[in-house]
Amino acid sequence: MSRSAHPAGPRHADVLTEGHYSAPAADLNALDAKVWSRTVTRDADGALTVGGITVARLAEEFGTPAYFLDESDFRARCRAWADAFGPGADVFYAGKAFLSRAVVRWLKEEGLNLDVCSGGELTTALDAGMPAERIAFHGNNKTVAEIERAVEAGVGRIVLDSFQEIVRVAHIAQRHGVRQRVQIRVTVGVEAHTHEFIATAHEDQKFGIALADGQAAEAVRRALNLDGLELIGVHSHIGSQIFDMAGFEVSARRVVQLLAEIRDEHGVELPEIDLGGGLGIAYTSEDDPREPHEIAKALSDIVTRECESAKLRTPRISVEPGRAIVGPTAFTLYEVGTIKPLEGLRTYVSVDGGMSDNIRTALYDAEYSVALVSRTSDAEPMLVRVVGKHCESGDIVVKDAFLPADLAPGDLIAVPATGAYCRSMASNYNHALRPPVVAVRDGEARAIVRRETEEDLLSLDVG
Ligand SMILES: *Cc1c(COP(=O)(O)O)cnc(C)c1O
């Protein structure tokens, strides 16, 4: 749809009911609790505060752009997941969403386990004191050096992703004189995206070993025959930003079917299944995520039911939320630099960051919301596109949103729900300095990942 086809111009509220924009919130100053972390509120002067500190003070101390992470919210979400699943199940936080030493310590203190998928993530986890037995190692192409490292450290499980890896891990474990606990990652023919899932007959993806054609059964046969491996279960991860539990139900059913086949063929009942991560969060007011206790109940009901009908002992369930824990806990704070109204189209608002601190909009067409946070305003809503300062026209942070028409350079705006896959995917494009992650809690703020400096950039440049 051509934006210029809107007869009334972008500042007119009628535009909003057409196309895919949502209508502007009746009050642009209101903060939707769904997309902001728990301690976020506005103070008497209208400035946004998190953990009791105003954004003006945070910007002054830490600069912009910066990610501000609500530590008590992070910890509360960890506890909500751990409580929902209870002592009979395991919650693994997916470190790729965002990992730092402080995060590892919080996870450890709140009783969660940790998924890593590279040597760098493993190093961070071990360095910050996560016990190795609480770490799971993932990835479709772990290097021999990474596997060695994981086996030596004694990680609780390695999730095997290919036939080559079954042999590789077995050999390395044998060389170290250990039996490595492993799961096999299977692809169950379900792909889930947000509000729907697709059952695919053909498994056209790089991860896992297909249930179809008996591939997964063959992988199990091989793993059971290797001395270096202790096969503890089967793993399935079906996608990300999922709201619809139906995909998990199909996945759980197929995984339990495989356990029954393994029992029939080998006489062993594998003790664990892992149903992966992928649970969705609210990026905008339109998103309606499930609470951890609803997810736990839905998953445990389906697994129990399927096991009863297959006459299997119910295996221990594990899950791997990444985004659902850290995503909602942080926002990115930017300063507005330039404002360009394009007559009949929209207004471009440029901020001091962009695709280097949030690649998700460019990469996945992700939708975000945005708010003016250094003050409130009673001005009319104006349709904006929030863009960065990089040399790409696709450098978009928020594609369509409304901000007050009196927005001015120097105002602070914030994009909520940027805790997951923003800092962890950040780049140095245009030699941007990657922003800090600042943990805020009970009136105190401290950088847990500091801002990069030009010296950091130059120190890598050794030519
Ligand atoms: C990415 C990933 C996760 C976490 O996904 P979220 O969408 O962040 O919950 C969990 N498990 C595996 C195997 C993954 O690849």
Short mmCIF file of C-alpha atoms and ligand atoms in Angstrom, two decimals:
data_model
loop_
_atom_site.label_atom_id
_atom_site.label_comp_id
_atom_site.label_asym_id
_atom_site.label_seq_id
_atom_site.Cartn_x
_atom_site.Cartn_y
_atom_site.Cartn_z
CA MET A 1 0.00 0.00 0.00
CA SER A 2 1.35 3.39 -0.93
CA ARG A 3 1.60 5.64 2.08
CA SER A 4 1.09 8.71 -0.10
CA ALA A 5 -2.36 7.39 -0.94
CA HIS A 6 -3.53 8.53 2.45
CA PRO A 7 -5.57 11.57 1.60
CA ALA A 8 -5.52 13.11 5.02
CA GLY A 9 -1.76 13.21 5.56
CA PRO A 10 0.19 11.49 8.26
CA ARG A 11 -0.82 13.70 11.14
CA HIS A 12 -4.46 12.88 10.70
CA ALA A 13 -5.70 10.15 13.00
CA ASP A 14 -7.86 8.58 10.23
CA VAL A 15 -4.74 7.26 8.58
CA LEU A 16 -4.30 4.95 11.42
CA THR A 17 -7.23 2.70 10.84
CA GLU A 18 -6.01 1.90 7.33
CA GLY A 19 -3.06 -0.25 6.47
CA HIS A 20 -1.27 -2.00 9.29
CA TYR A 21 -0.67 0.84 11.70
CA SER A 22 -2.35 0.60 14.99
CA ALA A 23 -4.28 3.60 16.14
CA PRO A 24 -2.30 5.96 18.33
CA ALA A 25 -2.85 5.34 22.00
CA ALA A 26 -5.49 7.74 23.25
CA ASP A 27 -2.83 9.15 25.54
CA LEU A 28 0.70 9.02 24.16
CA ASN A 29 2.02 9.71 27.66
CA ALA A 30 0.49 6.53 29.08
CA LEU A 31 2.91 3.63 29.50
CA ASP A 32 1.47 0.23 28.62
CA ALA A 33 2.63 -2.07 31.43
CA LYS A 34 2.74 -4.94 28.96
CA VAL A 35 5.73 -3.57 27.07
CA TRP A 36 7.65 -1.82 29.87
CA SER A 37 9.55 -3.52 32.68
CA ARG A 38 7.98 -3.70 36.10
CA THR A 39 9.50 -0.72 37.87
CA VAL A 40 9.02 1.72 34.98
CA THR A 41 6.73 4.64 35.74
CA ARG A 42 6.54 8.41 35.20
CA ASP A 43 7.45 10.78 37.99
CA ALA A 44 5.48 13.90 38.97
CA ASP A 45 7.28 15.90 36.26
CA GLY A 46 6.40 13.37 33.58
CA ALA A 47 9.89 11.90 33.18
CA LEU A 48 10.15 8.14 32.89
CA THR A 49 11.86 6.42 35.80
CA VAL A 50 13.15 2.88 36.17
CA GLY A 51 14.19 1.44 39.51
CA GLY A 52 13.39 4.89 40.91
CA ILE A 53 15.87 6.78 38.67
CA THR A 54 14.85 9.24 35.96
CA VAL A 55 16.01 8.79 32.39
CA ALA A 56 17.56 12.27 32.48
CA ARG A 57 19.87 11.20 35.28
CA LEU A 58 20.63 7.89 33.56
CA ALA A 59 21.42 9.67 30.29
CA GLU A 60 23.67 12.10 32.08
CA GLU A 61 25.63 9.37 33.84
CA PHE A 62 25.77 6.71 31.11
CA GLY A 63 25.12 8.60 27.88
CA THR A 64 22.93 7.51 24.98
CA PRO A 65 22.23 5.22 23.30
CA ALA A 66 22.18 2.78 26.19
CA TYR A 67 20.21 -0.24 27.34
CA PHE A 68 18.73 0.02 30.84
CA LEU A 69 17.92 -3.34 32.40
CA ASP A 70 15.49 -3.60 35.31
CA GLU A 71 17.32 -6.07 37.54
CA SER A 72 14.46 -6.78 39.94
CA ASP A 73 12.20 -7.51 36.96
CA PHE A 74 14.79 -9.91 35.53
CA ARG A 75 15.05 -11.72 38.84
CA ALA A 76 11.27 -11.82 39.26
CA ARG A 77 10.86 -13.35 35.80
CA CYS A 78 13.47 -16.00 36.61
CA ARG A 79 11.58 -16.88 39.78
CA ALA A 80 8.24 -16.92 37.97
CA TRP A 81 9.60 -19.46 35.48
CA ALA A 82 11.28 -21.58 38.15
CA ASP A 83 8.14 -21.54 40.35
CA ALA A 84 5.82 -22.30 37.43
CA PHE A 85 7.76 -25.41 36.43
CA GLY A 86 8.58 -26.46 39.99
CA PRO A 87 11.23 -28.85 41.29
CA GLY A 88 10.21 -31.60 38.87
CA ALA A 89 11.38 -29.66 35.80
CA ASP A 90 14.34 -27.56 34.70
CA VAL A 91 14.40 -24.04 33.29
CA PHE A 92 17.41 -23.19 31.15
CA TYR A 93 17.87 -19.52 30.26
CA ALA A 94 19.00 -19.20 26.62
CA GLY A 95 22.18 -17.17 26.99
CA LYS A 96 22.24 -16.04 23.37
CA ALA A 97 19.36 -13.62 24.13
CA PHE A 98 21.73 -11.61 26.36
CA LEU A 99 24.61 -12.86 28.45
CA SER A 100 27.04 -11.16 30.82
CA ARG A 101 28.71 -12.13 34.06
CA ALA A 102 26.10 -10.29 36.13
CA VAL A 103 23.32 -12.13 34.30
CA VAL A 104 25.01 -15.46 35.03
CA ARG A 105 25.19 -14.59 38.74
CA TRP A 106 21.50 -13.61 38.81
CA LEU A 107 20.54 -16.88 37.11
CA LYS A 108 22.63 -18.83 39.56
CA GLU A 109 21.08 -17.05 42.54
CA GLU A 110 17.52 -17.46 41.23
CA GLY A 111 17.95 -21.19 40.58
CA LEU A 112 17.99 -21.27 36.78
CA ASN A 113 20.20 -23.29 34.46
CA LEU A 114 21.90 -21.90 31.38
CA ASP A 115 22.06 -22.74 27.67
CA VAL A 116 25.19 -21.70 25.80
CA CYS A 117 25.98 -22.17 22.13
CA SER A 118 29.57 -21.05 21.67
CA GLY A 119 32.94 -21.13 23.37
CA GLY A 120 32.51 -17.45 24.23
CA GLU A 121 29.20 -18.02 25.99
CA LEU A 122 30.63 -21.05 27.80
CA THR A 123 33.62 -19.00 28.99
CA THR A 124 31.35 -16.25 30.31
CA ALA A 125 29.16 -18.79 32.13
CA LEU A 126 32.08 -20.58 33.78
CA ASP A 127 33.95 -17.39 34.56
CA ALA A 128 30.95 -16.01 36.44
CA GLY A 129 30.66 -19.20 38.45
CA MET A 130 27.79 -21.09 36.90
CA PRO A 131 28.29 -24.72 37.97
CA ALA A 132 29.13 -26.74 34.84
CA GLU A 133 26.45 -29.32 35.56
CA ARG A 134 23.83 -26.56 35.20
CA ILE A 135 25.05 -25.69 31.68
CA ALA A 136 23.71 -27.13 28.41
CA PHE A 137 25.80 -26.79 25.26
CA HIS A 138 23.96 -26.19 21.97
CA GLY A 139 24.74 -25.43 18.35
CA ASN A 140 24.61 -27.04 14.93
CA ASN A 141 28.36 -26.86 14.34
CA LYS A 142 30.27 -26.89 17.61
CA THR A 143 33.98 -26.97 16.91
CA VAL A 144 36.14 -29.78 18.22
CA ALA A 145 37.83 -27.24 20.51
CA GLU A 146 34.44 -26.16 21.89
CA ILE A 147 33.37 -29.75 22.51
CA GLU A 148 36.69 -30.48 24.26
CA ARG A 149 36.20 -27.45 26.46
CA ALA A 150 32.60 -28.42 27.34
CA VAL A 151 33.52 -32.03 28.13
CA GLU A 152 36.53 -30.97 30.22
CA ALA A 153 34.42 -28.48 32.15
CA GLY A 154 31.85 -31.21 32.78
CA VAL A 155 28.76 -29.53 31.32
CA GLY A 156 25.47 -31.12 32.32
CA ARG A 157 24.49 -31.90 28.77
CA ILE A 158 25.54 -31.47 25.19
CA VAL A 159 22.67 -31.30 22.72
CA LEU A 160 23.73 -33.31 19.67
CA ASP A 161 22.69 -31.82 16.38
CA SER A 162 24.06 -34.09 13.62
CA PHE A 163 25.34 -37.60 12.91
CA GLN A 164 28.93 -36.31 12.77
CA GLU A 165 28.56 -34.72 16.15
CA ILE A 166 27.34 -37.93 17.77
CA VAL A 167 30.64 -39.54 16.87
CA ARG A 168 32.73 -36.46 17.61
CA VAL A 169 31.38 -35.99 21.12
CA ALA A 170 31.62 -39.73 21.85
CA HIS A 171 35.29 -39.81 20.83
CA ILE A 172 36.20 -36.73 22.81
CA ALA A 173 34.36 -37.99 25.91
CA GLN A 174 36.11 -41.35 25.62
CA ARG A 175 39.47 -39.68 25.29
CA HIS A 176 38.71 -37.84 28.54
CA GLY A 177 37.56 -41.05 30.17
CA VAL A 178 34.01 -39.79 30.79
CA ARG A 179 30.49 -40.61 29.67
CA GLN A 180 29.04 -37.30 28.48
CA ARG A 181 25.36 -36.73 29.17
CA VAL A 182 23.70 -35.83 25.85
CA GLN A 183 20.34 -35.14 24.29
CA ILE A 184 19.54 -35.47 20.61
CA ARG A 185 17.92 -32.48 18.96
CA VAL A 186 15.14 -33.59 16.66
CA THR A 187 13.11 -31.60 14.17
CA VAL A 188 9.51 -32.55 14.64
CA GLY A 189 8.07 -31.01 11.47
CA VAL A 190 6.58 -28.01 13.25
CA GLU A 191 7.57 -24.44 12.64
CA ALA A 192 6.07 -21.76 14.81
CA HIS A 193 6.01 -18.04 14.27
CA THR A 194 4.14 -15.74 16.57
CA HIS A 195 0.41 -16.41 16.22
CA GLU A 196 0.49 -19.53 14.10
CA PHE A 197 2.39 -22.68 13.54
CA ILE A 198 2.98 -24.62 10.39
CA ALA A 199 3.26 -28.37 10.31
CA THR A 200 5.77 -29.07 7.57
CA ALA A 201 6.29 -32.47 6.05
CA HIS A 202 9.73 -31.54 4.85
CA GLU A 203 12.37 -30.38 7.29
CA ASP A 204 14.22 -27.76 5.30
CA GLN A 205 16.46 -26.27 8.00
CA LYS A 206 19.96 -26.58 9.38
CA PHE A 207 19.08 -27.54 12.96
CA GLY A 208 18.48 -30.97 14.39
CA ILE A 209 17.82 -34.42 13.01
CA ALA A 210 14.48 -35.10 11.37
CA LEU A 211 11.93 -37.44 12.93
CA ALA A 212 10.72 -38.05 9.41
CA ASP A 213 12.31 -40.96 7.51
CA GLY A 214 13.47 -42.51 10.78
CA GLN A 215 16.55 -40.26 10.93
CA ALA A 216 16.09 -39.42 14.61
CA ALA A 217 15.51 -43.09 15.48
CA GLU A 218 18.76 -43.92 13.70
CA ALA A 219 20.60 -41.20 15.63
CA VAL A 220 19.28 -42.66 18.89
CA ARG A 221 20.45 -46.15 17.82
CA ARG A 222 23.96 -44.83 17.20
CA ALA A 223 24.14 -42.77 20.39
CA LEU A 224 22.99 -45.70 22.54
CA ASN A 225 25.78 -47.81 21.09
CA LEU A 226 28.64 -45.45 21.92
CA ASP A 227 30.45 -45.84 25.23
CA GLY A 228 31.34 -42.16 25.51
CA LEU A 229 27.70 -41.07 25.57
CA GLU A 230 24.91 -41.26 28.11
CA LEU A 231 21.76 -40.48 26.17
CA ILE A 232 19.41 -38.75 28.62
CA GLY A 233 16.72 -37.47 26.31
CA VAL A 234 15.34 -35.81 23.24
CA HIS A 235 15.26 -32.09 22.49
CA SER A 236 12.94 -30.02 20.29
CA HIS A 237 12.92 -26.25 19.67
CA ILE A 238 10.27 -25.10 17.21
CA GLY A 239 10.78 -21.38 16.68
CA SER A 240 10.61 -18.04 18.41
CA GLN A 241 8.24 -15.25 19.48
CA ILE A 242 5.45 -17.87 19.70
CA PHE A 243 2.07 -17.13 21.29
CA ASP A 244 0.14 -20.17 20.10
CA MET A 245 0.66 -23.24 22.32
CA ALA A 246 -0.63 -25.58 19.58
CA GLY A 247 2.84 -25.89 18.03
CA PHE A 248 4.28 -27.00 21.38
CA GLU A 249 1.49 -29.54 21.74
CA VAL A 250 2.29 -31.14 18.39
CA SER A 251 5.99 -31.06 19.19
CA ALA A 252 5.50 -32.64 22.64
CA ARG A 253 3.28 -35.34 21.16
CA ARG A 254 5.85 -36.25 18.52
CA VAL A 255 8.72 -36.26 20.99
CA VAL A 256 6.78 -38.57 23.34
CA GLN A 257 5.99 -40.85 20.38
CA LEU A 258 9.71 -41.10 19.72
CA LEU A 259 10.33 -42.01 23.39
CA ALA A 260 7.75 -44.79 23.03
CA GLU A 261 9.44 -46.10 19.88
CA ILE A 262 12.81 -46.04 21.67
CA ARG A 263 11.30 -48.00 24.56
CA ASP A 264 9.82 -50.55 22.13
CA GLU A 265 13.05 -50.98 20.16
CA HIS A 266 15.71 -50.72 22.87
CA GLY A 267 13.87 -51.41 26.12
CA VAL A 268 14.98 -48.06 27.60
CA GLU A 269 12.81 -45.18 28.72
CA LEU A 270 14.81 -41.97 28.26
CA PRO A 271 14.33 -39.86 31.41
CA GLU A 272 14.16 -36.33 29.94
CA ILE A 273 12.63 -34.24 27.20
CA ASP A 274 13.45 -30.64 26.39
CA LEU A 275 10.79 -28.59 24.62
CA GLY A 276 13.05 -25.63 23.82
CA GLY A 277 12.29 -21.92 24.06
CA GLY A 278 10.57 -19.47 21.80
CA LEU A 279 7.83 -18.08 24.02
CA GLY A 280 6.66 -14.68 22.83
CA ILE A 281 6.71 -11.32 24.60
CA ALA A 282 4.84 -8.05 24.07
CA TYR A 283 6.79 -5.70 21.81
CA THR A 284 3.68 -3.60 21.17
CA SER A 285 0.31 -3.32 22.86
CA GLU A 286 -1.14 -5.74 20.34
CA ASP A 287 0.93 -8.68 21.58
CA ASP A 288 -0.62 -10.89 24.25
CA PRO A 289 1.94 -13.23 25.77
CA ARG A 290 1.16 -16.18 28.06
CA GLU A 291 2.30 -16.22 31.66
CA PRO A 292 4.89 -18.83 32.70
CA HIS A 293 2.37 -20.74 34.85
CA GLU A 294 -0.01 -21.09 31.89
CA ILE A 295 2.82 -22.34 29.71
CA ALA A 296 4.03 -24.77 32.38
CA LYS A 297 0.55 -26.17 32.84
CA ALA A 298 -0.13 -26.54 29.12
CA LEU A 299 3.19 -28.33 28.52
CA SER A 300 2.99 -30.60 31.52
CA ASP A 301 -0.65 -31.54 30.76
CA ILE A 302 0.14 -32.54 27.20
CA VAL A 303 3.26 -34.51 28.14
CA THR A 304 1.45 -36.31 30.98
CA ARG A 305 -1.50 -37.15 28.72
CA GLU A 306 0.67 -38.43 25.88
CA CYS A 307 2.81 -40.49 28.25
CA GLU A 308 -0.26 -42.07 29.82
CA SER A 309 -1.58 -43.14 26.45
CA ALA A 310 1.86 -44.50 25.45
CA LYS A 311 2.26 -46.17 28.89
CA LEU A 312 5.52 -44.33 29.52
CA ARG A 313 6.80 -42.90 32.77
CA THR A 314 6.49 -39.12 32.47
CA PRO A 315 9.96 -37.77 31.67
CA ARG A 316 11.48 -34.75 33.37
CA ILE A 317 10.68 -31.69 31.26
CA SER A 318 13.03 -28.84 30.54
CA VAL A 319 12.39 -25.55 28.75
CA GLU A 320 14.70 -22.85 27.43
CA PRO A 321 13.19 -19.36 27.53
CA GLY A 322 15.54 -16.58 26.47
CA ARG A 323 13.47 -13.69 25.14
CA ALA A 324 10.61 -14.33 27.60
CA ILE A 325 12.95 -13.70 30.53
CA VAL A 326 15.23 -10.88 29.43
CA GLY A 327 13.29 -9.27 26.57
CA PRO A 328 10.78 -7.27 28.61
CA THR A 329 13.32 -6.23 31.26
CA ALA A 330 15.20 -3.59 29.24
CA PHE A 331 14.60 -0.52 27.10
CA THR A 332 16.95 1.37 24.82
CA LEU A 333 17.29 5.08 25.51
CA TYR A 334 18.10 7.34 22.57
CA GLU A 335 18.47 11.07 22.07
CA VAL A 336 16.61 12.61 19.15
CA GLY A 337 19.03 14.26 16.72
CA THR A 338 17.14 15.34 13.62
CA ILE A 339 13.48 15.43 12.62
CA LYS A 340 12.44 15.39 8.95
CA PRO A 341 8.76 15.74 8.09
CA LEU A 342 8.10 14.32 4.60
CA GLU A 343 4.92 15.97 3.43
CA GLY A 344 2.13 13.47 2.80
CA LEU A 345 4.27 10.56 3.99
CA ARG A 346 5.60 10.48 7.53
CA THR A 347 8.14 12.12 9.78
CA TYR A 348 11.62 10.62 10.08
CA VAL A 349 13.06 10.88 13.57
CA SER A 350 16.79 10.12 13.69
CA VAL A 351 18.38 8.87 16.89
CA ASP A 352 21.98 8.45 18.01
CA GLY A 353 21.99 4.65 17.53
CA GLY A 354 20.19 2.39 15.08
CA MET A 355 20.78 -0.95 13.41
CA SER A 356 24.08 -1.34 15.31
CA ASP A 357 22.18 -1.61 18.61
CA ASN A 358 18.94 -3.12 17.28
CA ILE A 359 19.23 -5.16 14.10
CA ARG A 360 15.93 -6.98 14.62
CA THR A 361 13.78 -4.50 12.70
CA ALA A 362 16.01 -4.74 9.63
CA LEU A 363 16.59 -8.47 10.03
CA TYR A 364 13.10 -9.76 10.82
CA ASP A 365 10.77 -6.83 10.24
CA ALA A 366 10.35 -6.84 14.00
CA GLU A 367 7.83 -4.41 15.42
CA TYR A 368 8.63 -2.18 18.36
CA SER A 369 6.92 0.67 20.14
CA VAL A 370 8.49 3.94 21.22
CA ALA A 371 7.70 6.74 23.67
CA LEU A 372 8.86 10.23 24.50
CA VAL A 373 10.33 9.71 27.97
CA SER A 374 12.16 12.87 29.05
CA ARG A 375 8.82 14.69 29.44
CA THR A 376 5.15 14.37 28.71
CA SER A 377 3.39 16.23 25.94
CA ASP A 378 -0.18 17.12 25.06
CA ALA A 379 0.62 17.71 21.38
CA GLU A 380 -1.20 15.83 18.61
CA PRO A 381 0.13 12.40 17.64
CA MET A 382 2.37 12.37 14.58
CA LEU A 383 3.16 9.29 12.54
CA VAL A 384 6.90 8.66 12.69
CA ARG A 385 9.57 6.27 11.59
CA VAL A 386 12.42 6.10 14.08
CA VAL A 387 15.68 5.60 12.21
CA GLY A 388 19.34 5.35 13.16
CA LYS A 389 22.48 7.14 12.03
CA HIS A 390 23.92 4.38 9.84
CA CYS A 391 24.60 4.41 6.11
CA GLU A 392 21.66 2.20 5.13
CA SER A 393 18.13 3.24 4.29
CA GLY A 394 17.03 0.02 6.00
CA ASP A 395 18.48 1.35 9.27
CA ILE A 396 15.09 1.47 10.94
CA VAL A 397 14.48 1.05 14.67
CA VAL A 398 10.69 1.49 14.78
CA LYS A 399 8.92 1.32 11.46
CA ASP A 400 5.58 2.93 12.31
CA ALA A 401 4.74 4.62 15.55
CA PHE A 402 3.26 7.78 16.99
CA LEU A 403 5.11 10.43 18.92
CA PRO A 404 3.88 13.86 19.96
CA ALA A 405 4.09 16.45 17.16
CA ASP A 406 6.13 18.81 19.35
CA LEU A 407 9.03 16.33 19.49
CA ALA A 408 12.32 18.22 19.30
CA PRO A 409 16.05 17.50 18.99
CA GLY A 410 17.46 16.76 22.43
CA ASP A 411 14.32 14.91 23.60
CA LEU A 412 14.92 11.44 24.98
CA ILE A 413 12.88 8.63 23.48
CA ALA A 414 12.89 4.99 24.56
CA VAL A 415 12.14 1.73 22.80
CA PRO A 416 10.87 -0.89 25.28
CA ALA A 417 11.37 -4.67 25.22
CA THR A 418 14.91 -4.56 23.84
CA GLY A 419 16.47 -6.87 26.43
CA ALA A 420 16.73 -9.85 24.08
CA TYR A 421 18.73 -10.11 20.85
CA CYS A 422 19.67 -6.41 20.73
CA ARG A 423 22.93 -6.05 22.67
CA SER A 424 23.75 -9.68 21.87
CA MET A 425 23.41 -8.96 18.14
CA ALA A 426 24.94 -5.47 18.27
CA SER A 427 27.62 -4.60 15.72
CA ASN A 428 30.30 -2.01 15.12
CA TYR A 429 28.88 -1.01 11.74
CA ASN A 430 30.20 2.45 10.79
CA HIS A 431 32.57 1.94 13.72
CA ALA A 432 29.71 2.58 16.08
CA LEU A 433 30.62 2.06 19.72
CA ARG A 434 28.38 -0.63 21.14
CA PRO A 435 26.20 0.78 23.93
CA PRO A 436 26.45 -0.19 27.57
CA VAL A 437 23.97 -2.36 29.43
CA VAL A 438 23.13 -0.67 32.70
CA ALA A 439 21.42 -2.61 35.47
CA VAL A 440 19.06 -0.51 37.54
CA ARG A 441 17.73 -1.63 40.89
CA ASP A 442 16.34 0.13 43.97
CA GLY A 443 17.65 3.57 43.12
CA GLU A 444 21.07 2.37 41.97
CA ALA A 445 22.41 2.05 38.45
CA ARG A 446 25.61 0.34 37.35
CA ALA A 447 27.00 -0.68 33.99
CA ILE A 448 27.19 -4.47 33.72
CA VAL A 449 28.59 -4.18 30.19
CA ARG A 450 30.39 -0.89 29.66
CA ARG A 451 30.18 1.28 26.58
CA GLU A 452 32.77 0.53 23.94
CA THR A 453 35.37 3.20 23.40
CA GLU A 454 37.32 4.34 20.38
CA GLU A 455 40.38 2.80 22.09
CA ASP A 456 38.56 -0.56 22.05
CA LEU A 457 38.06 -0.19 18.32
CA LEU A 458 41.64 0.81 17.67
CA SER A 459 43.01 -1.94 19.88
CA LEU A 460 41.65 -4.57 17.48
CA ASP A 461 43.10 -2.75 14.51
CA VAL A 462 46.66 -4.03 14.55
CA GLY A 463 47.66 -3.50 10.90
C1 LIG B 1 17.18 -19.52 20.50
C2 LIG B 1 16.93 -20.74 21.28
C3 LIG B 1 16.24 -20.68 22.48
C4 LIG B 1 15.66 -19.41 23.04
O1 LIG B 1 14.70 -18.85 22.21
P1 LIG B 1 13.82 -17.61 22.76
O2 LIG B 1 12.98 -17.26 21.58
O3 LIG B 1 14.77 -16.55 23.14
O4 LIG B 1 13.05 -18.12 23.92
C5 LIG B 1 16.07 -21.84 23.20
N1 LIG B 1 16.58 -23.02 22.76
C6 LIG B 1 17.25 -23.11 21.60
C7 LIG B 1 17.79 -24.42 21.18
C8 LIG B 1 17.45 -21.99 20.82
O5 LIG B 1 18.11 -22.09 19.66
#
